[in-house]
Amino acid sequence: MTAELTVFDSPEKLGWHLAGEILERARVALRKRRRFLLGCPGGRSLQPTYRALARRAAEANENLSHLVVVMMDEYLEPDGKAGFANCPINAHYSCLGFAFREITGPLNAELPADHCVPDNQVWVPDPADPELYDRYLQEAGGIDLFLLASGAGDGHVAFNPPGTSLDTETRIVELAEQTRRDNLDSFPQFRGLDDVPTHGVSVGAGTIARLSREAVLVVTGAHKREAAHRLQLATAYDPAWPATVIHECRNGRLYLDRAAAEA
């Protein structure tokens, strides 16, 4: 299968449209009295969508008490026991911290208390038992809509580096150097490459393809033209550019802005 392509005039217009899709699907889940699982990346690509989601939810006084924010990865630090632990939530690069600052915080700020996303409905993989994340997501019925982004330099999706096989599940990953360099732009408070963690816990390409009911990959900005080009050329998963997993997802869609889509 090949993901359907749509090009928007700007990241803001893309974000406004995608936020509307999210809320439409969340309303259906609410009417059916079930949770709505939204897979989310940290970083810059989806920020216009998250901002639009907060505005649109406030304008419509949406009830999002059933929304579950499923973070796709988290940075790790050594825990002193030859293992790893999630980085502190107050670290500027924490994906869990990002979820509260950039997703549920703005969403909840303008909603009545009984319409807010509860804190315990923000999920992140546990490095002590990464495999449990996939089982937990499967038992929850899968991810209703997975929002994805592509690394500019190597096509990583979540922390999955080039060479990742399509059957990978949630696991601890050693971050590729290019992925770490891309994250210098995503988190400008890093002073240099040595500040960027070397490991993370991440959903796998298989997690995304197998456990999502629907997926949208967002690529915006002139700096991601190569990523957009690679994704448009692909018709199936290419391990050399893991973001091509979008072509293996049910109801997969590729959303670009004009700056990224220009040849």
Short mmCIF file of C-alpha atoms in Angstrom, two decimals:
data_model
loop_
_atom_site.label_atom_id
_atom_site.label_comp_id
_atom_site.label_asym_id
_atom_site.label_seq_id
_atom_site.Cartn_x
_atom_site.Cartn_y
_atom_site.Cartn_z
CA MET A 1 0.00 0.00 0.00
CA THR A 2 1.14 3.59 -0.55
CA ALA A 3 0.29 6.46 1.77
CA GLU A 4 -2.04 9.09 0.35
CA LEU A 5 -0.27 12.42 -0.23
CA THR A 6 -1.68 15.86 0.61
CA VAL A 7 0.22 19.16 0.33
CA PHE A 8 -0.79 22.16 2.42
CA ASP A 9 0.16 25.80 1.93
CA SER A 10 1.81 26.11 5.36
CA PRO A 11 2.52 24.15 8.57
CA GLU A 12 -0.24 26.14 10.26
CA LYS A 13 -2.87 25.14 7.69
CA LEU A 14 -1.68 21.56 7.88
CA GLY A 15 -1.89 21.64 11.67
CA TRP A 16 -5.38 23.17 11.66
CA HIS A 17 -6.66 20.49 9.29
CA LEU A 18 -5.02 17.61 11.18
CA ALA A 19 -6.31 18.92 14.52
CA GLY A 20 -9.81 18.80 13.06
CA GLU A 21 -9.30 15.18 12.04
CA ILE A 22 -8.10 14.29 15.53
CA LEU A 23 -11.10 15.91 17.21
CA GLU A 24 -13.54 14.31 14.77
CA ARG A 25 -12.21 10.86 15.61
CA ALA A 26 -12.09 11.64 19.31
CA ARG A 27 -15.78 12.58 19.23
CA VAL A 28 -16.67 9.26 17.63
CA ALA A 29 -14.76 7.41 20.35
CA LEU A 30 -16.53 9.43 23.05
CA ARG A 31 -19.94 8.57 21.61
CA LYS A 32 -18.93 4.92 21.70
CA ARG A 33 -17.79 5.32 25.32
CA ARG A 34 -14.24 4.16 24.64
CA ARG A 35 -10.79 5.62 25.00
CA PHE A 36 -9.11 7.38 22.09
CA LEU A 37 -5.39 6.62 21.81
CA LEU A 38 -3.36 9.28 20.01
CA GLY A 39 0.26 8.39 19.20
CA CYS A 40 2.46 11.46 19.53
CA PRO A 41 6.06 12.45 18.80
CA GLY A 42 7.91 15.19 20.62
CA GLY A 43 9.95 17.79 18.73
CA ARG A 44 8.96 20.51 16.29
CA SER A 45 7.09 18.86 13.42
CA LEU A 46 3.75 18.41 15.19
CA GLN A 47 3.81 21.58 17.28
CA PRO A 48 1.51 23.50 14.88
CA THR A 49 -0.92 20.59 15.13
CA TYR A 50 -0.77 20.53 18.93
CA ARG A 51 -1.35 24.30 19.09
CA ALA A 52 -4.28 24.06 16.70
CA LEU A 53 -5.69 21.14 18.66
CA ALA A 54 -5.74 23.22 21.85
CA ARG A 55 -7.42 26.16 20.09
CA ARG A 56 -10.04 24.06 18.36
CA ALA A 57 -10.78 22.04 21.49
CA ALA A 58 -11.28 25.23 23.52
CA GLU A 59 -13.52 26.80 20.89
CA ALA A 60 -15.75 23.72 20.78
CA ASN A 61 -15.55 22.96 24.52
CA GLU A 62 -14.53 19.42 23.66
CA ASN A 63 -14.66 16.62 26.19
CA LEU A 64 -11.21 14.99 26.03
CA SER A 65 -11.37 13.05 29.28
CA HIS A 66 -11.11 9.83 27.24
CA LEU A 67 -8.00 10.91 25.29
CA VAL A 68 -4.81 8.92 25.89
CA VAL A 69 -1.57 10.55 24.71
CA VAL A 70 0.78 7.73 23.69
CA MET A 71 4.32 9.10 23.50
CA MET A 72 6.44 7.16 21.06
CA ASP A 73 9.80 7.46 22.80
CA GLU A 74 11.83 8.89 25.66
CA TYR A 75 15.46 9.76 26.25
CA LEU A 76 17.37 7.61 28.72
CA GLU A 77 20.22 8.12 31.13
CA PRO A 78 22.38 5.49 32.89
CA ASP A 79 20.87 4.48 36.22
CA GLY A 80 24.11 3.29 37.79
CA LYS A 81 23.11 -0.38 37.65
CA ALA A 82 24.35 -1.20 34.17
CA GLY A 83 20.93 -0.23 32.89
CA PHE A 84 18.91 2.84 31.95
CA ALA A 85 16.14 5.00 33.37
CA ASN A 86 13.93 7.60 31.72
CA CYS A 87 15.44 11.07 31.85
CA PRO A 88 13.96 13.47 34.44
CA ILE A 89 10.59 14.85 33.42
CA ASN A 90 11.87 18.39 34.02
CA ALA A 91 14.75 17.95 31.56
CA HIS A 92 14.22 20.30 28.62
CA TYR A 93 14.46 17.36 26.21
CA SER A 94 12.16 14.97 28.09
CA CYS A 95 9.47 13.62 25.78
CA LEU A 96 7.17 13.03 28.76
CA GLY A 97 7.78 16.60 29.88
CA PHE A 98 7.04 17.73 26.32
CA ALA A 99 3.70 15.92 26.44
CA PHE A 100 2.62 17.83 29.53
CA ARG A 101 4.03 21.19 28.37
CA GLU A 102 3.06 21.13 24.71
CA ILE A 103 0.09 18.75 24.41
CA THR A 104 -2.06 18.18 27.49
CA GLY A 105 -1.10 21.42 29.27
CA PRO A 106 -2.48 23.70 26.55
CA LEU A 107 -5.42 21.34 25.94
CA ASN A 108 -6.45 21.29 29.58
CA ALA A 109 -5.87 25.00 30.21
CA GLU A 110 -9.16 26.10 28.62
CA LEU A 111 -11.36 23.07 29.32
CA PRO A 112 -13.60 22.32 32.32
CA ALA A 113 -12.00 19.97 34.81
CA ASP A 114 -14.22 17.05 33.85
CA HIS A 115 -13.27 17.49 30.17
CA CYS A 116 -9.49 17.45 30.73
CA VAL A 117 -7.00 14.75 29.85
CA PRO A 118 -5.97 13.08 33.14
CA ASP A 119 -2.25 12.97 33.88
CA ASN A 120 -2.33 9.18 34.08
CA GLN A 121 -3.49 9.07 30.46
CA VAL A 122 -0.12 10.26 29.21
CA TRP A 123 1.87 7.10 28.49
CA VAL A 124 5.56 6.59 27.82
CA PRO A 125 7.59 3.38 27.40
CA ASP A 126 9.33 1.99 30.50
CA PRO A 127 13.00 1.05 29.88
CA ALA A 128 12.76 -1.51 32.68
CA ASP A 129 10.27 -3.52 30.57
CA PRO A 130 10.04 -2.03 27.06
CA GLU A 131 8.20 -5.02 25.57
CA LEU A 132 5.30 -4.40 27.93
CA TYR A 133 4.41 -1.22 25.99
CA ASP A 134 3.38 -3.14 22.87
CA ARG A 135 1.32 -5.60 24.89
CA TYR A 136 -0.33 -2.76 26.78
CA LEU A 137 -1.16 -0.92 23.55
CA GLN A 138 -2.55 -4.07 21.98
CA GLU A 139 -4.72 -4.79 25.01
CA ALA A 140 -6.01 -1.20 24.81
CA GLY A 141 -7.22 -1.87 21.28
CA GLY A 142 -4.32 -0.28 19.42
CA ILE A 143 -3.47 3.30 18.63
CA ASP A 144 -6.43 4.99 16.95
CA LEU A 145 -4.32 7.60 15.18
CA PHE A 146 -0.53 7.71 15.18
CA LEU A 147 1.08 11.05 14.37
CA LEU A 148 4.57 10.61 12.94
CA ALA A 149 7.53 12.76 11.90
CA SER A 150 10.64 12.04 9.86
CA GLY A 151 14.21 12.90 10.78
CA ALA A 152 15.70 15.34 8.29
CA GLY A 153 19.10 13.75 8.01
CA ASP A 154 18.48 10.01 8.18
CA GLY A 155 14.73 9.44 8.06
CA HIS A 156 14.51 8.16 11.62
CA VAL A 157 11.01 7.76 13.02
CA ALA A 158 10.80 7.80 16.80
CA PHE A 159 14.36 6.67 17.67
CA ASN A 160 14.47 3.98 14.99
CA PRO A 161 17.70 4.45 13.00
CA PRO A 162 18.45 3.45 9.41
CA GLY A 163 18.66 -0.33 9.21
CA THR A 164 15.69 -0.90 11.50
CA SER A 165 13.65 -3.92 10.43
CA LEU A 166 9.90 -3.74 10.02
CA ASP A 167 9.26 -6.30 12.77
CA THR A 168 10.89 -4.29 15.58
CA GLU A 169 8.90 -3.59 18.74
CA THR A 170 9.42 -1.21 21.64
CA ARG A 171 12.97 -1.51 22.92
CA ILE A 172 16.04 0.38 24.12
CA VAL A 173 17.86 1.94 21.18
CA GLU A 174 21.33 3.38 20.80
CA LEU A 175 20.72 6.68 19.02
CA ALA A 176 22.41 7.09 15.64
CA GLU A 177 24.76 10.08 15.46
CA GLN A 178 22.64 11.73 12.75
CA THR A 179 19.52 11.29 14.89
CA ARG A 180 21.34 13.02 17.74
CA ARG A 181 22.41 15.83 15.41
CA ASP A 182 18.83 16.27 14.22
CA ASN A 183 17.79 16.59 17.85
CA LEU A 184 20.16 19.51 18.35
CA ASP A 185 17.68 21.47 16.23
CA SER A 186 14.62 20.01 17.95
CA PHE A 187 15.98 20.93 21.39
CA PRO A 188 18.09 24.10 20.99
CA GLN A 189 19.02 24.16 24.67
CA PHE A 190 21.51 21.40 23.98
CA ARG A 191 24.92 23.10 23.91
CA GLY A 192 26.41 20.50 21.58
CA LEU A 193 26.34 16.90 20.50
CA ASP A 194 27.94 15.71 23.73
CA ASP A 195 24.85 16.93 25.62
CA VAL A 196 22.45 14.79 23.60
CA PRO A 197 21.72 11.42 25.26
CA THR A 198 23.10 8.38 23.50
CA HIS A 199 20.16 6.04 24.22
CA GLY A 200 16.41 6.12 24.21
CA VAL A 201 13.45 3.80 24.63
CA SER A 202 11.33 3.75 21.50
CA VAL A 203 8.42 2.10 19.79
CA GLY A 204 9.58 0.00 16.86
CA ALA A 205 8.67 0.22 13.21
CA GLY A 206 6.56 -2.87 13.79
CA THR A 207 4.78 -1.23 16.72
CA ILE A 208 3.73 1.64 14.45
CA ALA A 209 2.67 -0.50 11.49
CA ARG A 210 0.97 -3.27 13.44
CA LEU A 211 -0.72 -1.39 16.26
CA SER A 212 -2.01 1.76 14.56
CA ARG A 213 -5.47 1.91 13.02
CA GLU A 214 -4.55 5.07 11.15
CA ALA A 215 -1.35 7.08 10.77
CA VAL A 216 -0.31 10.50 9.47
CA LEU A 217 3.31 11.41 8.75
CA VAL A 218 3.96 15.16 8.84
CA VAL A 219 6.93 16.67 6.99
CA THR A 220 7.32 20.45 6.85
CA GLY A 221 9.98 23.00 6.01
CA ALA A 222 12.60 23.40 3.30
CA HIS A 223 15.15 21.60 5.50
CA LYS A 224 13.08 18.42 5.09
CA ARG A 225 12.84 18.41 1.28
CA GLU A 226 15.12 15.38 1.07
CA ALA A 227 12.94 13.54 3.57
CA ALA A 228 9.80 14.47 1.63
CA HIS A 229 11.43 13.34 -1.63
CA ARG A 230 12.49 9.97 -0.19
CA LEU A 231 9.04 9.38 1.25
CA GLN A 232 7.29 10.18 -2.02
CA LEU A 233 9.56 7.88 -4.01
CA ALA A 234 8.96 4.94 -1.70
CA THR A 235 6.02 2.60 -2.14
CA ALA A 236 6.84 0.25 0.76
CA TYR A 237 9.02 0.15 3.84
CA ASP A 238 12.69 0.90 3.18
CA PRO A 239 14.94 0.15 6.20
CA ALA A 240 17.39 2.78 4.93
CA TRP A 241 14.74 5.45 5.65
CA PRO A 242 12.57 4.22 8.54
CA ALA A 243 9.91 6.92 8.17
CA THR A 244 8.76 5.00 5.09
CA VAL A 245 6.88 2.85 7.60
CA ILE A 246 3.96 5.15 6.78
CA HIS A 247 3.49 3.08 3.61
CA GLU A 248 2.93 -0.03 5.74
CA CYS A 249 0.31 1.56 8.00
CA ARG A 250 -3.40 1.04 7.62
CA ASN A 251 -4.99 4.28 6.42
CA GLY A 252 -1.55 5.88 6.11
CA ARG A 253 -1.35 9.50 4.92
CA LEU A 254 1.60 11.73 4.10
CA TYR A 255 1.07 15.43 4.87
CA LEU A 256 3.58 17.93 3.51
CA ASP A 257 3.73 21.69 3.40
CA ARG A 258 4.75 23.42 0.17
CA ALA A 259 8.24 24.21 1.41
CA ALA A 260 8.96 20.51 1.94
CA ALA A 261 7.18 19.40 -1.22
CA GLU A 262 9.12 21.67 -3.61
CA ALA A 263 11.68 19.82 -5.70
#
